[in-house]
Amino acid sequence: MNTESPRAPRLTVSGVHHRYGNSHVLRDISLNVAPGEIVCLVGPSGCGKSTLLRLIAGLELLQAGEIRMDADCVASAQRHVQPEKRNTGLVFQDFALFPHMSLQDNVAFGLAHKPRAQREVITRTMLARVGLADRASDAPHTLSGGQQQRVALARALAPGPGLVLLDEPFSNLDVRLRHRLRTDTLALLRERNAASILVTHDPEEAMFMADRIALMHEGRIVQIGSPAELYYQPVSPFAAEFFGDVNRIQTHIIDGHAVTPVGRFPSSGLAEGSRAAVLIRPEAITLGAHAEAGSIAAEIIDSHMLGATTLVSLQVSDSSGGDMTLQSQLTSGIACMAGDTVWLRIDSAGAFVFAD
Amino acid sequence: MQHGPALPAHGVAFNWRYAVSVRLSGGLGAGWLLIAAIVALLVLLPVFSLGHHALQGSGELWSHLAAYVLPQALRDSLLLLSGVGIMVVTLGSSLAWLVTAYSFPGRRLLSWALLLPLAVPTYIVAFAYLDLWHPVGALQTGLRGLLGYESPRDLRLPDIRSMWGCILLLGLVLYPYVYLPARALFQMQAGGLIDASRTLGAGPWRSFFRVALPLARPAIAVGASLALMEALNDIGAAEFLGVRTLTVSIYATWVNRSSLPGAAQIALFMLAIVLSLIALERWARRHQRYATSGRQARPLAAQPLKGWRGLLACALASVPLLLGFALPVGYLVVEATKRFNFAGLEASILRETLNTVGMSALATLVATALAFLMAFILRVTRGQAPLVSMLVRCASLGYAIPGTLLAIGLLGPLAGFDNAFSSFLEQSFGISTGLLLSGSGAALVYAYVARFLAVGSGSIEAGFSKIPHSLDDAARALGEHAGGVARRIHLPLGMPAIAAAMLLVFVDCMKELPATLLLRPLNFETLATHLYGEAARGTYESGAIAALLIVLAGLLPIILLSRIGQAPASRKTAQAADAAAALPDLHAYRT
């Protein structure tokens, strides 16, 4: 698993624990981010990802562990560098634009230490870069949500932070706008060569944005790696289910394989006879009109066209005489109706066996 | 991955002392904790000193007080509080229901005009009615003329100078404390539920008693506890109307018998009542939060009342306005005009106005600065520092402490400081100073600040709560330190709330009577003490101008207050509504 980034890290988080009262919100978190790299923290709400971001920014006090920026320790149980001294850029879910300041004053806020002329140049450049140069003296509330998000990003990037932290920066925007802004944001982050951490609960967003994804669950990082690694080599049922729907089949290990009505799946490291769960992604199930070697008969229960894909519910007969329902997601349209018999095949790259 | 518990409470890696000191102060240094502690201590100092004096004992006086003064004072105070409590709850909640659930001629006007009695302090309403209600005064003479009687012997209303008169008058000016929160709740929170109740077949009466009233109970209790604190604080009305409450007894024990321990002993009984009122308010506020949380606000649709029913509703709702505001203020206007035509604007009135404004302005500046500081400390620590939060809460308990109690508690420490300071100067430099704090009015400013700090911080905290915390975080991450965030973010964005706080504190200081009476420097008269002196001498009419000025000042916050709940039509009015909503609730608005 690729847990280390290849270059010298900009940010190093090691052994971080955090509690609020009795709840242990972060457990032994270690993570590093290289300059120019974008790491996405994903996980269900309450998994601790926002707390980790706040600890890195210095908005919460670190209780145990250590956070380093380049070679310097910025936070440990003994040391707390104030947030204003950490050279991080922060983009908030609600954008947090200062309502009483114009756009240019917002963007110039973090440039107070720079000479006036330079301040103006940077502010103008940044606003032009996000396409809002002509709105420089407008108030934030006159902007649309997408424009506010762009100003928030420009403001965070203006002081040239070594580390950019984005806390669900697109969640307040509608879907279409979200997709466009992802692309714009990605381009902007890339050209600044800053290390970036983006927090999101949206797995698709994480896969789109991230060089590496850190999946968090109940205060731990359960898996970290490239989007493809997380999608195709999940380390647990939770990881597999987080990045997409799965068909789940309960079974046992026989002869080193998890045996199911739809085939035998090799299982390494699981004890003979132990309980196992086979997780199959819907798009790994393909359908054919005719029987082929290794294909299995199934009856179509219903099908729903979702646009680019079609979702088909199938019924497969169990060896013990029972029935089992599976979901298949097909990229091509299918000319079949409920009640038809089809022949399914399973792509083993989309099927995972775990101890149950 | 290592799953070891690296964060046990006694882990080696965890530096408690560091964490505690930073946590307590929100990472700002222990200085903030210290400031909160000092302010809380200064506000509560009078209470501590009171206990100290009471424990010293008043010698033989105590047996006299316990036998002849205390039983009557306790009985009168409790009777008065019960009466006023029943009156403000009935009047306040029924009026609130009338103007929200029904539409009738004059409803819009009445809806805010019913707040006007708040502008009339208790001692002024009593002052006005003493003369109005006099057997040969305007009211009874007019009534006799109307009914065709000749002499006061034929028709004479009961004497207003009695317990029931005091309850009636206090209730008439204090009911808005219940009316305002109850109205807000009926308007905003109860809408959907009352609609549901109506569609389930409950008529307006049943909806009121089964749904609206239980829902509003916490809001009503908060309002009632504030009204009762005000009733307990009152000294003028009770004194003028001959009701010997605890407040009057404390004042008399100090002024007539010069016994600080004696006054302090009675004051301890008052403190017990204050504490139970605070407990009531806290309890109600907790339930209020629960009752109003997470519910979609939907305005209540009013039932139209047609024909004579509408006129009856209008007439009924006008009665408290008439008796609590129009009549006494009309009387003051008439008397003030007479006085002005007769004697012009006397120099004494000008001097007293300057005294009042000067003292109030000074106290307002200090109180607002401290309130800003406390609200800022609370915001920076974000409730994660229980000790700081507790100290800030303690610092805002002054609003519940009656002025008399506060003043009696302050007399000891002030005299102690003054004596120590002047003897120090005398011994060290041979200079003879007078009494520095008591003689200069600093004592008065101290008392005002202690009593009204909560009014200011309530308003500023409410304003701060509208500033998202992410703005603070953004400014910090962009390189601004904590103090800079206060200056560049909180100050400009909190300005409407700060301005509202200043207005509220200023007007409260202007109206304050009991603490002013006890703590003012010799021969220093404010409008309120002037009025008190005139009433005590029985020369009512010459106090009318002073009373009118106080009422006029008291109208300002009500105008601000009346903008709450009006639908913002544009950006501009939305900002105005924001400013008005920065008034936390009646907590900040007290007569």
PDB file of C-alpha atoms in Angstrom, chain B residues 15-192:
ATOM      1  CA  ASN B  15       1.314  17.682  29.325  1.00  0.00           C
ATOM      2  CA  TRP B  16      -1.626  18.504  31.567  1.00  0.00           C
ATOM      3  CA  ARG B  17      -0.388  21.760  32.932  1.00  0.00           C
ATOM      4  CA  TYR B  18       0.212  23.161  29.499  1.00  0.00           C
ATOM      5  CA  ALA B  19      -3.071  21.848  28.170  1.00  0.00           C
ATOM      6  CA  VAL B  20      -5.083  23.108  31.109  1.00  0.00           C
ATOM      7  CA  SER B  21      -3.636  26.588  31.009  1.00  0.00           C
ATOM      8  CA  VAL B  22      -4.124  26.924  27.280  1.00  0.00           C
ATOM      9  CA  ARG B  23      -7.531  25.266  27.305  1.00  0.00           C
ATOM     10  CA  LEU B  24      -8.847  27.432  30.097  1.00  0.00           C
ATOM     11  CA  SER B  25      -7.911  30.563  28.280  1.00  0.00           C
ATOM     12  CA  GLY B  26      -8.642  29.365  24.782  1.00  0.00           C
ATOM     13  CA  GLY B  27      -5.006  29.512  23.850  1.00  0.00           C
ATOM     14  CA  LEU B  28      -4.780  33.194  24.672  1.00  0.00           C
ATOM     15  CA  GLY B  29      -2.811  33.008  27.847  1.00  0.00           C
ATOM     16  CA  ALA B  30      -4.065  32.914  31.384  1.00  0.00           C
ATOM     17  CA  GLY B  31      -4.571  36.694  31.255  1.00  0.00           C
ATOM     18  CA  TRP B  32      -8.097  36.323  29.919  1.00  0.00           C
ATOM     19  CA  LEU B  33      -9.012  33.976  32.734  1.00  0.00           C
ATOM     20  CA  LEU B  34      -7.702  36.532  35.174  1.00  0.00           C
ATOM     21  CA  ILE B  35      -9.725  39.361  33.598  1.00  0.00           C
ATOM     22  CA  ALA B  36     -12.922  37.310  33.697  1.00  0.00           C
ATOM     23  CA  ALA B  37     -12.219  36.453  37.327  1.00  0.00           C
ATOM     24  CA  ILE B  38     -11.630  40.093  38.306  1.00  0.00           C
ATOM     25  CA  VAL B  39     -14.783  41.345  36.600  1.00  0.00           C
ATOM     26  CA  ALA B  40     -16.875  38.556  38.144  1.00  0.00           C
ATOM     27  CA  LEU B  41     -15.391  39.327  41.552  1.00  0.00           C
ATOM     28  CA  LEU B  42     -16.126  43.054  41.247  1.00  0.00           C
ATOM     29  CA  VAL B  43     -19.724  42.385  40.239  1.00  0.00           C
ATOM     30  CA  LEU B  44     -20.287  39.944  43.091  1.00  0.00           C
ATOM     31  CA  LEU B  45     -18.273  41.891  45.677  1.00  0.00           C
ATOM     32  CA  PRO B  46     -21.421  43.621  47.042  1.00  0.00           C
ATOM     33  CA  VAL B  47     -23.035  40.244  47.719  1.00  0.00           C
ATOM     34  CA  PHE B  48     -19.980  38.946  49.557  1.00  0.00           C
ATOM     35  CA  SER B  49     -19.688  42.125  51.563  1.00  0.00           C
ATOM     36  CA  LEU B  50     -23.371  41.914  52.410  1.00  0.00           C
ATOM     37  CA  GLY B  51     -22.867  38.495  53.907  1.00  0.00           C
ATOM     38  CA  HIS B  52     -19.892  39.790  55.840  1.00  0.00           C
ATOM     39  CA  HIS B  53     -21.835  42.688  57.337  1.00  0.00           C
ATOM     40  CA  ALA B  54     -24.867  40.600  58.136  1.00  0.00           C
ATOM     41  CA  LEU B  55     -22.682  38.124  60.008  1.00  0.00           C
ATOM     42  CA  GLN B  56     -21.198  40.935  62.093  1.00  0.00           C
ATOM     43  CA  GLY B  57     -24.582  41.250  63.692  1.00  0.00           C
ATOM     44  CA  SER B  58     -26.510  44.388  64.497  1.00  0.00           C
ATOM     45  CA  GLY B  59     -26.690  43.932  68.244  1.00  0.00           C
ATOM     46  CA  GLU B  60     -30.022  44.751  69.824  1.00  0.00           C
ATOM     47  CA  LEU B  61     -31.364  46.015  66.536  1.00  0.00           C
ATOM     48  CA  TRP B  62     -31.686  42.474  65.261  1.00  0.00           C
ATOM     49  CA  SER B  63     -34.312  41.481  67.794  1.00  0.00           C
ATOM     50  CA  HIS B  64     -36.289  44.569  66.835  1.00  0.00           C
ATOM     51  CA  LEU B  65     -35.896  43.856  63.128  1.00  0.00           C
ATOM     52  CA  ALA B  66     -36.776  40.200  63.542  1.00  0.00           C
ATOM     53  CA  ALA B  67     -39.867  40.986  65.599  1.00  0.00           C
ATOM     54  CA  TYR B  68     -41.302  44.074  63.934  1.00  0.00           C
ATOM     55  CA  VAL B  69     -39.675  44.777  60.562  1.00  0.00           C
ATOM     56  CA  LEU B  70     -38.765  41.530  58.877  1.00  0.00           C
ATOM     57  CA  PRO B  71     -42.091  39.615  59.156  1.00  0.00           C
ATOM     58  CA  GLN B  72     -44.040  42.521  57.687  1.00  0.00           C
ATOM     59  CA  ALA B  73     -41.425  43.212  54.992  1.00  0.00           C
ATOM     60  CA  LEU B  74     -41.280  39.574  53.952  1.00  0.00           C
ATOM     61  CA  ARG B  75     -45.062  39.302  53.948  1.00  0.00           C
ATOM     62  CA  ASP B  76     -45.463  42.484  51.907  1.00  0.00           C
ATOM     63  CA  SER B  77     -42.734  41.551  49.442  1.00  0.00           C
ATOM     64  CA  LEU B  78     -44.075  38.055  48.892  1.00  0.00           C
ATOM     65  CA  LEU B  79     -47.634  39.331  48.584  1.00  0.00           C
ATOM     66  CA  LEU B  80     -46.524  41.979  46.120  1.00  0.00           C
ATOM     67  CA  LEU B  81     -44.494  39.494  44.072  1.00  0.00           C
ATOM     68  CA  SER B  82     -47.351  36.988  43.962  1.00  0.00           C
ATOM     69  CA  GLY B  83     -49.834  39.650  42.931  1.00  0.00           C
ATOM     70  CA  VAL B  84     -47.573  41.141  40.299  1.00  0.00           C
ATOM     71  CA  GLY B  85     -46.666  37.644  39.090  1.00  0.00           C
ATOM     72  CA  ILE B  86     -50.284  36.650  38.559  1.00  0.00           C
ATOM     73  CA  MET B  87     -51.050  39.951  36.913  1.00  0.00           C
ATOM     74  CA  VAL B  88     -48.137  40.018  34.457  1.00  0.00           C
ATOM     75  CA  VAL B  89     -48.643  36.390  33.447  1.00  0.00           C
ATOM     76  CA  THR B  90     -52.390  36.777  32.843  1.00  0.00           C
ATOM     77  CA  LEU B  91     -52.156  40.153  31.179  1.00  0.00           C
ATOM     78  CA  GLY B  92     -49.006  39.435  29.183  1.00  0.00           C
ATOM     79  CA  SER B  93     -49.966  36.053  27.761  1.00  0.00           C
ATOM     80  CA  SER B  94     -53.604  36.888  27.016  1.00  0.00           C
ATOM     81  CA  LEU B  95     -52.664  40.125  25.247  1.00  0.00           C
ATOM     82  CA  ALA B  96     -49.978  38.291  23.270  1.00  0.00           C
ATOM     83  CA  TRP B  97     -52.509  35.678  22.196  1.00  0.00           C
ATOM     84  CA  LEU B  98     -55.091  38.313  21.300  1.00  0.00           C
ATOM     85  CA  VAL B  99     -52.782  40.238  18.985  1.00  0.00           C
ATOM     86  CA  THR B 100     -51.265  37.168  17.317  1.00  0.00           C
ATOM     87  CA  ALA B 101     -54.210  34.813  16.933  1.00  0.00           C
ATOM     88  CA  TYR B 102     -56.809  37.364  15.906  1.00  0.00           C
ATOM     89  CA  SER B 103     -56.932  40.295  13.562  1.00  0.00           C
ATOM     90  CA  PHE B 104     -59.125  43.225  14.519  1.00  0.00           C
ATOM     91  CA  PRO B 105     -59.114  46.991  13.963  1.00  0.00           C
ATOM     92  CA  GLY B 106     -55.969  48.571  15.370  1.00  0.00           C
ATOM     93  CA  ARG B 107     -54.133  45.278  15.836  1.00  0.00           C
ATOM     94  CA  ARG B 108     -50.937  46.304  14.055  1.00  0.00           C
ATOM     95  CA  LEU B 109     -50.630  49.462  16.086  1.00  0.00           C
ATOM     96  CA  LEU B 110     -51.531  47.800  19.377  1.00  0.00           C
ATOM     97  CA  SER B 111     -49.135  44.945  18.741  1.00  0.00           C
ATOM     98  CA  TRP B 112     -46.152  47.215  19.341  1.00  0.00           C
ATOM     99  CA  ALA B 113     -47.870  49.967  21.343  1.00  0.00           C
ATOM    100  CA  LEU B 114     -48.547  47.423  24.076  1.00  0.00           C
ATOM    101  CA  LEU B 115     -44.797  47.539  24.759  1.00  0.00           C
ATOM    102  CA  LEU B 116     -44.958  51.232  25.643  1.00  0.00           C
ATOM    103  CA  PRO B 117     -45.642  50.816  29.381  1.00  0.00           C
ATOM    104  CA  LEU B 118     -42.088  49.465  29.624  1.00  0.00           C
ATOM    105  CA  ALA B 119     -40.903  53.035  29.175  1.00  0.00           C
ATOM    106  CA  VAL B 120     -42.551  54.054  32.447  1.00  0.00           C
ATOM    107  CA  PRO B 121     -40.458  53.103  35.481  1.00  0.00           C
ATOM    108  CA  THR B 122     -42.418  51.794  38.464  1.00  0.00           C
ATOM    109  CA  TYR B 123     -41.700  54.858  40.577  1.00  0.00           C
ATOM    110  CA  ILE B 124     -43.009  57.151  37.836  1.00  0.00           C
ATOM    111  CA  VAL B 125     -46.275  55.298  37.313  1.00  0.00           C
ATOM    112  CA  ALA B 126     -46.843  55.440  41.076  1.00  0.00           C
ATOM    113  CA  PHE B 127     -45.886  59.101  41.131  1.00  0.00           C
ATOM    114  CA  ALA B 128     -48.425  59.883  38.401  1.00  0.00           C
ATOM    115  CA  TYR B 129     -51.256  57.846  39.891  1.00  0.00           C
ATOM    116  CA  LEU B 130     -50.826  59.290  43.371  1.00  0.00           C
ATOM    117  CA  ASP B 131     -52.012  62.607  42.006  1.00  0.00           C
ATOM    118  CA  LEU B 132     -54.332  61.247  39.313  1.00  0.00           C
ATOM    119  CA  TRP B 133     -56.167  58.972  41.730  1.00  0.00           C
ATOM    120  CA  HIS B 134     -56.370  61.550  44.510  1.00  0.00           C
ATOM    121  CA  PRO B 135     -59.973  61.888  45.778  1.00  0.00           C
ATOM    122  CA  VAL B 136     -60.073  65.424  44.362  1.00  0.00           C
ATOM    123  CA  GLY B 137     -57.722  64.603  41.469  1.00  0.00           C
ATOM    124  CA  ALA B 138     -58.558  64.536  37.786  1.00  0.00           C
ATOM    125  CA  LEU B 139     -59.662  60.920  37.591  1.00  0.00           C
ATOM    126  CA  GLN B 140     -62.150  60.779  40.427  1.00  0.00           C
ATOM    127  CA  THR B 141     -63.516  64.284  39.813  1.00  0.00           C
ATOM    128  CA  GLY B 142     -64.085  63.412  36.180  1.00  0.00           C
ATOM    129  CA  LEU B 143     -65.762  60.141  37.115  1.00  0.00           C
ATOM    130  CA  ARG B 144     -68.063  61.898  39.560  1.00  0.00           C
ATOM    131  CA  GLY B 145     -68.933  64.519  36.935  1.00  0.00           C
ATOM    132  CA  LEU B 146     -69.737  61.753  34.519  1.00  0.00           C
ATOM    133  CA  LEU B 147     -71.971  59.926  36.978  1.00  0.00           C
ATOM    134  CA  GLY B 148     -73.550  63.070  38.386  1.00  0.00           C
ATOM    135  CA  TYR B 149     -72.172  62.954  41.919  1.00  0.00           C
ATOM    136  CA  GLU B 150     -71.341  66.156  43.747  1.00  0.00           C
ATOM    137  CA  SER B 151     -68.833  65.473  46.483  1.00  0.00           C
ATOM    138  CA  PRO B 152     -66.047  63.002  47.147  1.00  0.00           C
ATOM    139  CA  ARG B 153     -68.169  61.705  49.999  1.00  0.00           C
ATOM    140  CA  ASP B 154     -70.743  60.311  47.566  1.00  0.00           C
ATOM    141  CA  LEU B 155     -68.332  58.405  45.369  1.00  0.00           C
ATOM    142  CA  ARG B 156     -64.872  57.551  46.404  1.00  0.00           C
ATOM    143  CA  LEU B 157     -62.686  54.897  44.803  1.00  0.00           C
ATOM    144  CA  PRO B 158     -60.571  52.726  47.101  1.00  0.00           C
ATOM    145  CA  ASP B 159     -57.299  54.317  48.148  1.00  0.00           C
ATOM    146  CA  ILE B 160     -54.504  53.623  45.679  1.00  0.00           C
ATOM    147  CA  ARG B 161     -52.021  53.808  48.527  1.00  0.00           C
ATOM    148  CA  SER B 162     -52.361  50.149  49.368  1.00  0.00           C
ATOM    149  CA  MET B 163     -51.078  46.730  48.508  1.00  0.00           C
ATOM    150  CA  TRP B 164     -53.624  46.191  45.739  1.00  0.00           C
ATOM    151  CA  GLY B 165     -52.824  49.608  44.267  1.00  0.00           C
ATOM    152  CA  CYS B 166     -49.140  48.750  44.196  1.00  0.00           C
ATOM    153  CA  ILE B 167     -49.807  45.370  42.573  1.00  0.00           C
ATOM    154  CA  LEU B 168     -52.064  46.973  39.987  1.00  0.00           C
ATOM    155  CA  LEU B 169     -49.631  49.723  39.045  1.00  0.00           C
ATOM    156  CA  LEU B 170     -46.566  47.476  38.937  1.00  0.00           C
ATOM    157  CA  GLY B 171     -48.466  44.925  36.892  1.00  0.00           C
ATOM    158  CA  LEU B 172     -49.548  47.612  34.431  1.00  0.00           C
ATOM    159  CA  VAL B 173     -45.990  48.631  33.583  1.00  0.00           C
ATOM    160  CA  LEU B 174     -44.302  45.226  33.957  1.00  0.00           C
ATOM    161  CA  TYR B 175     -46.633  42.977  31.905  1.00  0.00           C
ATOM    162  CA  PRO B 176     -44.637  43.664  28.671  1.00  0.00           C
ATOM    163  CA  TYR B 177     -41.886  41.438  30.092  1.00  0.00           C
ATOM    164  CA  VAL B 178     -44.250  38.512  29.555  1.00  0.00           C
ATOM    165  CA  TYR B 179     -46.087  39.963  26.573  1.00  0.00           C
ATOM    166  CA  LEU B 180     -42.979  40.289  24.382  1.00  0.00           C
ATOM    167  CA  PRO B 181     -41.551  36.748  24.643  1.00  0.00           C
ATOM    168  CA  ALA B 182     -45.026  35.200  24.586  1.00  0.00           C
ATOM    169  CA  ARG B 183     -45.916  37.157  21.457  1.00  0.00           C
ATOM    170  CA  ALA B 184     -42.650  36.168  19.765  1.00  0.00           C
ATOM    171  CA  LEU B 185     -43.296  32.542  20.588  1.00  0.00           C
ATOM    172  CA  PHE B 186     -46.908  32.578  19.393  1.00  0.00           C
ATOM    173  CA  GLN B 187     -45.873  34.348  16.205  1.00  0.00           C
ATOM    174  CA  MET B 188     -42.853  32.371  15.197  1.00  0.00           C
ATOM    175  CA  GLN B 189     -42.744  29.040  16.939  1.00  0.00           C
ATOM    176  CA  ALA B 190     -46.301  27.998  17.480  1.00  0.00           C
ATOM    177  CA  GLY B 191     -47.621  28.640  13.964  1.00  0.00           C
ATOM    178  CA  GLY B 192     -47.429  25.135  12.558  1.00  0.00           C
TER     179      GLY B 192
END
